[in-house]
Each structure stands twice: as structure tokens, then as C-alpha cells.
Amino acid sequence: MGNRNYILTKDAAARKLHRMALELAEQLNGDEAPVIILGIRNSGMVIADRIAEHLKKYISNNIQTASISLDKGAPKEVTVSDAIDFTGLHVVIADDVTNSGRTLLFALKPLLNFHPKTIQTLVLVERMHKMFPVKPDYVGLSVSTTLQDHIQVEVKEGEVEGAYIS
């Protein structure tokens, strides 16, 4: 499995998720349109749930979560867990790690037939190897790595336990 070089502890990850929720709340402040946070399965859904949990403390908007499913290796088929009309909604796409931007780009596909009020992206860990024109709006931690490094976010029982490079 290789060595694990932790870049985020459980506590640090929790603080970063809280900070990103505060940044999002500040941006949405005063706009009562509903918010839908779409978590990219599987770890992205945990991120979405934690962000929604924090966000509900700071804004009165109707806040929901749903999951996006796609095969990260061949993301032609993208599905959302619920039938949602995204028109007029603030949409936030959440994932654990972004590398090239490819997954976030394909996650936009279900939104193309609607007219959301805003679309924003949020990731816990951003790697600096962009190949697609998608940059997260909210980032917990930016990390410069080699192309051979792999970042893994550990999730256990619906909680982020940490993140490491292997």
C-alpha cells in the first residue's frame, strides 16, 4: 500500500470544512434562493453533508444535498440521485480531491439542461495539476504534488478522518 504521509488530520479537515461553509454562507448571505449541494460519490457526498450541516447554522435558505454518480475513469454517464429541477437554485458541487479538473467538469453535465442561479465548486484538497478549465471556488487545502503522488481522503462512518499522500 505504500507509506502514508498525512496532510490533514481529522481535526484539521473538520476546521477546513467549517471554514469553507462559512465562506459559502458569506457569499450567499442575503439571497434566499434554495441551495443544493451535490456530492460526487462517495467521499464527495460526505463533504457535501458536512458542508450542509455547517451551512444550516449560518443561513436560512432551504439547503438540500444529493449525490452525483459517475465513473471517474470514463465519466460519460453522470446521474444525480434525485430528480431535481436546478433552475433558480444555488448549486454547489462538492468533492474530496480535485486533480486535473476532469471529474468536476463532467459533474456539470446534469446541470446543462437547467438555468441554476449560480454554480460553484468546493473541494477539500486541490492538487495543482489542471488539465481542464475548472477551478474550485472553495478549497480546504491546496497541495503541490508530483504527478505520481496519489491523495486519498479517508472517510469512516460518514466523517472525514484525514487525508494523506501515497
Coordinates of N, CA and C in Angstrom, one line a residue:
M1 N 0.8 -1.2 0.0 CA 0.0 0.0 0.0 C 0.9 1.3 0.0
G2 N 2.1 1.2 0.5 CA 2.9 2.4 0.5 C 2.8 3.2 1.8
N3 N 3.7 4.1 1.9 CA 3.7 5.0 3.1 C 2.6 6.0 3.0
R4 N 2.0 6.3 4.2 CA 1.0 7.4 4.2 C 1.6 8.6 4.9
N5 N 1.7 9.7 4.1 CA 2.1 11.0 4.6 C 0.9 11.9 4.7
Y6 N 0.4 12.0 6.0 CA -0.8 12.7 6.3 C -0.6 14.2 6.0
I7 N -1.5 14.8 5.3 CA -1.5 16.2 5.0 C -2.7 16.9 5.8
L8 N -3.7 16.1 6.2 CA -4.8 16.6 7.0 C -5.2 15.6 8.1
T9 N -5.2 16.1 9.3 CA -5.8 15.2 10.4 C -7.3 15.4 10.4
K10 N -7.9 14.6 11.2 CA -9.4 14.7 11.4 C -9.8 16.1 11.8
D11 N -9.1 16.6 12.8 CA -9.4 17.9 13.3 C -9.2 19.0 12.3
A12 N -8.1 18.9 11.6 CA -7.8 19.9 10.6 C -8.8 19.9 9.5
A13 N -9.2 18.7 9.0 CA -10.2 18.6 8.0 C -11.5 19.2 8.5
A14 N -11.9 18.9 9.7 CA -13.1 19.5 10.2 C -13.1 21.0 10.2
R15 N -12.0 21.6 10.6 CA -11.8 23.0 10.6 C -11.9 23.6 9.2
K16 N -11.3 22.9 8.2 CA -11.3 23.4 6.8 C -12.8 23.3 6.3
L17 N -13.5 22.2 6.6 CA -14.9 22.1 6.1 C -15.7 23.2 6.7
H18 N -15.5 23.5 8.0 CA -16.3 24.6 8.7 C -15.9 25.9 8.0
R19 N -14.7 26.2 7.8 CA -14.2 27.5 7.1 C -14.9 27.6 5.7
M20 N -14.9 26.5 4.9 CA -15.5 26.6 3.6 C -17.0 26.9 3.7
A21 N -17.6 26.3 4.7 CA -19.1 26.5 4.9 C -19.3 28.0 5.2
L22 N -18.4 28.6 6.1 CA -18.5 30.0 6.4 C -18.3 30.9 5.2
E23 N -17.4 30.5 4.3 CA -17.1 31.3 3.1 C -18.3 31.2 2.2
L24 N -18.9 30.1 2.1 CA -20.1 29.9 1.2 C -21.3 30.7 1.8
A25 N -21.5 30.6 3.1 CA -22.5 31.4 3.8 C -22.4 32.9 3.6
E26 N -21.2 33.3 3.6 CA -20.9 34.8 3.4 C -21.3 35.2 2.0
Q27 N -20.9 34.3 1.0 CA -21.2 34.6 -0.4 C -22.7 34.6 -0.6
L28 N -23.5 33.7 0.0 CA -24.9 33.5 -0.2 C -25.7 34.4 0.7
N29 N -25.1 35.1 1.7 CA -25.8 36.0 2.6 C -26.8 37.0 1.9
G30 N -28.0 37.0 2.3 CA -29.0 37.9 1.8 C -29.7 37.4 0.5
D31 N -29.3 36.3 0.0 CA -30.0 35.7 -1.1 C -30.7 34.4 -0.7
E32 N -32.0 34.5 -0.7 CA -32.8 33.4 -0.1 C -33.1 32.2 -1.0
A33 N -32.5 32.2 -2.2 CA -32.8 31.1 -3.2 C -32.3 29.8 -2.5
P34 N -33.0 28.7 -2.8 CA -32.6 27.4 -2.2 C -31.2 27.0 -2.7
V35 N -30.5 26.2 -1.9 CA -29.2 25.7 -2.1 C -29.2 24.2 -2.2
I36 N -28.6 23.7 -3.3 CA -28.4 22.2 -3.4 C -26.9 21.9 -3.5
I37 N -26.5 21.1 -2.6 CA -25.1 20.7 -2.6 C -25.0 19.3 -3.1
L38 N -24.3 19.1 -4.3 CA -24.2 17.8 -5.0 C -22.8 17.2 -4.6
G39 N -22.9 16.1 -3.9 CA -21.6 15.5 -3.6 C -21.3 14.4 -4.6
I40 N -20.0 14.4 -5.1 CA -19.6 13.4 -6.0 C -19.3 12.1 -5.2
R41 N -20.0 11.0 -5.5 CA -19.9 9.8 -4.7 C -18.5 9.3 -4.8
N42 N -18.0 8.7 -3.7 CA -18.6 8.5 -2.5 C -18.2 9.6 -1.4
S43 N -16.9 9.8 -1.4 CA -16.3 10.8 -0.4 C -16.9 12.2 -0.6
G44 N -17.2 12.6 -1.8 CA -17.7 13.9 -2.0 C -19.1 14.1 -1.4
M45 N -19.8 13.0 -1.2 CA -21.1 13.1 -0.5 C -20.9 13.4 1.0
V46 N -19.9 12.8 1.5 CA -19.6 13.1 3.0 C -19.2 14.6 3.1
I47 N -18.4 15.1 2.2 CA -18.1 16.5 2.2 C -19.3 17.4 2.1
A48 N -20.2 17.0 1.1 CA -21.5 17.7 0.9 C -22.3 17.8 2.2
D49 N -22.4 16.6 2.8 CA -23.2 16.5 4.1 C -22.7 17.4 5.2
R50 N -21.4 17.4 5.4 CA -20.7 18.2 6.4 C -20.9 19.7 6.1
I51 N -20.7 20.1 4.8 CA -20.9 21.5 4.5 C -22.4 21.9 4.7
A52 N -23.3 21.1 4.3 CA -24.7 21.4 4.5 C -25.0 21.6 6.0
E53 N -24.5 20.7 6.8 CA -24.7 20.7 8.3 C -24.2 22.0 8.9
H54 N -23.0 22.5 8.5 CA -22.5 23.8 8.9 C -23.3 24.9 8.4
L55 N -23.6 24.9 7.1 CA -24.3 26.0 6.4 C -25.6 26.3 7.0
K56 N -26.3 25.3 7.5 CA -27.6 25.5 8.1 C -27.6 26.3 9.4
K57 N -26.4 26.4 10.0 CA -26.2 27.2 11.2 C -26.1 28.7 10.9
Y58 N -25.8 29.0 9.6 CA -25.5 30.4 9.3 C -26.5 31.1 8.3
I59 N -27.2 30.3 7.5 CA -28.1 31.0 6.6 C -29.5 30.2 6.7
S60 N -30.5 31.0 6.3 CA -31.9 30.4 6.5 C -32.4 29.8 5.2
N61 N -31.6 29.8 4.1 CA -32.0 29.2 2.9 C -32.4 27.7 3.1
N62 N -33.3 27.2 2.2 CA -33.6 25.8 2.2 C -32.3 25.1 1.6
I63 N -31.7 24.2 2.3 CA -30.5 23.5 1.9 C -30.7 22.1 1.8
Q64 N -30.4 21.5 0.6 CA -30.5 20.1 0.4 C -29.2 19.5 -0.1
T65 N -29.1 18.2 0.0 CA -27.9 17.5 -0.6 C -28.5 16.4 -1.5
A66 N -27.7 16.1 -2.5 CA -27.9 14.9 -3.4 C -26.6 14.5 -3.9
S67 N -26.6 13.3 -4.4 CA -25.3 12.7 -4.9 C -25.2 12.6 -6.4
I68 N -24.0 12.8 -6.9 CA -23.7 12.7 -8.3 C -22.9 11.4 -8.4
S69 N -23.3 10.5 -9.4 CA -22.6 9.3 -9.6 C -22.0 9.3 -11.0
L70 N -20.7 9.0 -11.1 CA -20.0 8.9 -12.4 C -18.8 8.0 -12.2
D71 N -18.4 7.4 -13.3 CA -17.2 6.6 -13.3 C -16.1 7.5 -13.6
K72 N -15.2 7.8 -12.6 CA -14.1 8.8 -12.7 C -13.2 8.4 -13.9
G73 N -13.1 7.1 -14.2 CA -12.2 6.7 -15.3 C -12.8 7.0 -16.7
A74 N -14.1 6.9 -16.8 CA -14.8 7.1 -18.0 C -16.2 7.8 -17.7
P75 N -16.1 9.1 -17.4 CA -17.3 9.7 -16.9 C -18.4 10.2 -17.9
K76 N -18.7 9.3 -18.9 CA -19.7 9.7 -19.9 C -21.1 9.7 -19.3
E77 N -21.4 8.7 -18.4 CA -22.7 8.7 -17.8 C -22.6 9.3 -16.4
V78 N -23.4 10.4 -16.3 CA -23.4 11.1 -15.0 C -24.9 11.2 -14.5
T79 N -25.1 10.7 -13.3 CA -26.5 10.7 -12.8 C -26.6 11.4 -11.4
V80 N -27.7 12.0 -11.2 CA -28.0 12.6 -9.9 C -29.0 11.7 -9.1
S81 N -28.8 11.6 -7.8 CA -29.6 10.6 -7.0 C -31.1 11.0 -7.0
D82 N -31.4 12.2 -7.1 CA -32.8 12.6 -7.1 C -33.2 13.4 -8.4
A83 N -34.4 13.4 -8.8 CA -34.9 14.1 -10.0 C -35.0 15.6 -9.5
I84 N -34.2 16.5 -9.9 CA -34.1 17.8 -9.4 C -34.2 18.8 -10.6
D85 N -35.0 19.8 -10.4 CA -35.0 20.9 -11.4 C -34.1 22.0 -10.8
F86 N -32.9 22.2 -11.4 CA -31.9 23.1 -10.8 C -32.1 24.5 -11.1
T87 N -33.2 24.8 -11.9 CA -33.5 26.2 -12.3 C -33.7 27.1 -11.1
G88 N -33.0 28.2 -11.0 CA -33.1 29.1 -9.9 C -32.4 28.8 -8.6
L89 N -31.7 27.6 -8.6 CA -31.1 27.2 -7.3 C -29.6 27.6 -7.3
H90 N -29.1 27.7 -6.1 CA -27.6 27.8 -6.0 C -27.1 26.4 -5.9
V91 N -26.3 26.0 -6.8 CA -25.8 24.7 -6.9 C -24.3 24.7 -6.5
V92 N -24.0 23.8 -5.6 CA -22.6 23.6 -5.2 C -22.2 22.2 -5.4
I93 N -21.1 22.0 -6.2 CA -20.7 20.6 -6.5 C -19.5 20.4 -5.5
A94 N -19.6 19.3 -4.7 CA -18.5 19.1 -3.7 C -17.8 17.7 -4.0
D95 N -16.5 17.7 -3.8 CA -15.7 16.5 -4.0 C -14.6 16.5 -2.9
D96 N -14.0 15.4 -2.7 CA -12.9 15.3 -1.8 C -11.6 15.8 -2.3
V97 N -11.2 15.4 -3.5 CA -9.9 15.8 -4.1 C -10.2 16.2 -5.6
T98 N -9.6 17.3 -6.0 CA -9.5 17.6 -7.4 C -8.1 17.5 -7.9
N99 N -7.9 16.9 -9.1 CA -6.6 16.8 -9.7 C -6.6 17.6 -11.0
S100 N -7.0 17.0 -12.0 CA -7.0 17.6 -13.3 C -8.2 18.6 -13.6
G101 N -9.2 18.4 -12.8 CA -10.5 19.2 -13.1 C -11.5 18.4 -13.9
R102 N -11.1 17.2 -14.4 CA -12.0 16.4 -15.2 C -13.3 16.0 -14.5
T103 N -13.2 15.5 -13.3 CA -14.4 15.0 -12.6 C -15.3 16.1 -12.4
L104 N -14.8 17.3 -11.9 CA -15.7 18.5 -11.7 C -16.3 18.9 -13.0
L105 N -15.6 18.9 -14.1 CA -16.1 19.3 -15.4 C -17.3 18.3 -15.8
F106 N -17.1 17.0 -15.7 CA -18.2 16.1 -16.0 C -19.4 16.2 -15.1
A107 N -19.1 16.6 -13.8 CA -20.2 16.7 -12.9 C -21.1 17.8 -13.2
L108 N -20.7 18.7 -14.1 CA -21.6 19.8 -14.5 C -22.6 19.3 -15.5
K109 N -22.4 18.2 -16.1 CA -23.3 17.7 -17.2 C -24.8 17.7 -16.8
P110 N -25.2 17.2 -15.7 CA -26.6 17.2 -15.4 C -27.3 18.6 -15.2
L111 N -26.4 19.6 -15.1 CA -27.0 20.9 -14.9 C -27.2 21.7 -16.2
L112 N -26.7 21.1 -17.3 CA -26.8 21.8 -18.6 C -28.2 22.0 -19.2
N113 N -29.1 21.3 -18.8 CA -30.5 21.5 -19.3 C -31.3 22.4 -18.4
F114 N -30.7 23.0 -17.4 CA -31.4 23.9 -16.5 C -30.7 25.3 -16.5
H115 N -31.3 26.2 -15.7 CA -30.7 27.5 -15.5 C -30.5 27.8 -14.0
P116 N -29.5 27.2 -13.4 CA -29.3 27.5 -12.0 C -28.9 28.9 -11.8
K117 N -29.2 29.4 -10.6 CA -28.9 30.8 -10.3 C -27.4 31.0 -10.2
T118 N -26.7 30.0 -9.6 CA -25.2 30.0 -9.5 C -24.8 28.6 -9.5
I119 N -23.6 28.3 -10.0 CA -22.9 27.0 -9.9 C -21.5 27.3 -9.3
Q120 N -21.2 26.6 -8.2 CA -19.9 26.8 -7.6 C -19.4 25.4 -7.3
T121 N -18.1 25.3 -7.1 CA -17.4 24.1 -6.8 C -16.6 24.2 -5.5
L122 N -16.6 23.1 -4.8 CA -15.9 23.0 -3.5 C -15.2 21.7 -3.3
V123 N -13.9 21.8 -2.9 CA -13.1 20.5 -2.7 C -12.3 20.6 -1.4
L124 N -12.2 19.5 -0.7 CA -11.4 19.5 0.5 C -9.9 19.7 0.1
V125 N -9.4 19.0 -0.9 CA -8.0 19.0 -1.2 C -7.9 19.3 -2.7
E126 N -7.1 20.3 -3.1 CA -6.9 20.7 -4.5 C -5.5 20.4 -4.9
R127 N -5.3 19.5 -5.9 CA -3.9 19.3 -6.4 C -3.8 20.3 -7.6
M128 N -2.5 20.7 -7.8 CA -2.2 21.7 -8.8 C -1.9 21.2 -10.2
H129 N -2.7 20.2 -10.7 CA -2.4 19.7 -12.0 C -3.6 19.8 -12.9
K130 N -4.0 21.0 -13.2 CA -5.1 21.3 -14.0 C -4.9 21.0 -15.5
M131 N -5.8 20.2 -16.0 CA -5.8 19.9 -17.5 C -7.1 20.4 -18.1
F132 N -8.1 20.7 -17.3 CA -9.4 21.2 -17.7 C -9.7 22.5 -17.1
P133 N -10.5 23.4 -17.7 CA -10.7 24.8 -17.2 C -11.7 24.9 -16.1
V134 N -11.5 24.1 -15.0 CA -12.3 24.1 -13.9 C -11.5 24.3 -12.6
K135 N -11.7 25.4 -11.9 CA -11.0 25.7 -10.7 C -12.0 25.8 -9.6
P136 N -11.8 25.1 -8.5 CA -12.7 25.1 -7.4 C -12.9 26.5 -6.8
D137 N -14.1 26.9 -6.4 CA -14.3 28.2 -5.8 C -14.0 28.2 -4.3
Y138 N -14.1 27.0 -3.7 CA -13.8 26.9 -2.2 C -12.9 25.7 -2.1
V139 N -11.7 25.9 -1.4 CA -10.7 24.9 -1.3 C -10.3 24.8 0.2
G140 N -10.3 23.6 0.7 CA -9.8 23.4 2.1 C -8.3 23.5 2.1
L141 N -7.6 22.8 1.2 CA -6.1 22.7 1.2 C -5.6 22.6 -0.2
S142 N -4.7 23.4 -0.6 CA -4.1 23.3 -1.9 C -2.7 22.7 -1.7
V143 N -2.4 21.7 -2.6 CA -1.2 20.9 -2.4 C -0.5 20.8 -3.7
S144 N 0.8 21.1 -3.8 CA 1.6 20.8 -5.0 C 2.2 19.4 -4.8
T145 N 2.0 18.6 -5.7 CA 2.5 17.2 -5.7 C 3.1 16.8 -7.0
T146 N 3.8 15.7 -7.0 CA 4.3 15.2 -8.3 C 3.1 14.5 -9.0
L147 N 3.2 14.2 -10.2 CA 2.2 13.5 -11.0 C 2.0 12.1 -10.5
Q148 N 3.0 11.5 -9.9 CA 3.0 10.1 -9.4 C 2.3 10.0 -8.0
D149 N 2.2 11.1 -7.3 CA 1.6 11.1 -6.0 C 0.1 10.9 -6.1
H150 N -0.4 10.2 -5.1 CA -1.9 10.0 -5.0 C -2.4 10.5 -3.7
I151 N -3.4 11.3 -3.7 CA -4.0 11.9 -2.5 C -5.3 11.1 -2.2
Q152 N -5.4 10.6 -1.0 CA -6.6 9.9 -0.6 C -7.2 10.6 0.7
V153 N -8.5 10.8 0.6 CA -9.3 11.3 1.8 C -9.9 10.1 2.4
E154 N -9.6 9.9 3.7 CA -10.1 8.8 4.5 C -11.5 9.2 5.1
V155 N -12.5 8.3 4.8 CA -13.8 8.6 5.3 C -14.2 7.3 6.1
K156 N -14.8 7.5 7.3 CA -15.3 6.4 8.1 C -16.6 6.8 8.8
E157 N -17.6 6.0 8.5 CA -18.9 6.2 9.2 C -19.4 7.7 9.0
G158 N -19.3 8.2 7.7 CA -19.8 9.5 7.4 C -19.0 10.7 7.9
E159 N -17.8 10.4 8.3 CA -16.9 11.5 8.8 C -15.6 11.5 8.1
V160 N -15.0 12.6 7.9 CA -13.7 12.7 7.3 C -12.6 12.4 8.4
E161 N -11.8 11.4 8.2 CA -10.8 11.0 9.2 C -9.5 11.7 8.9
G162 N -9.2 12.2 7.7 CA -8.0 12.8 7.4 C -7.7 12.6 5.9
A163 N -6.5 13.1 5.4 CA -6.1 12.9 4.1 C -4.6 12.7 4.0
Y164 N -4.2 11.9 3.1 CA -2.8 11.6 3.0 C -2.3 11.4 1.6
I165 N -1.0 11.6 1.4 CA -0.4 11.4 0.1 C 0.3 10.0 0.1
S166 N 0.2 9.3 -0.9 CA 0.9 8.0 -1.0 C 1.6 7.9 -2.4

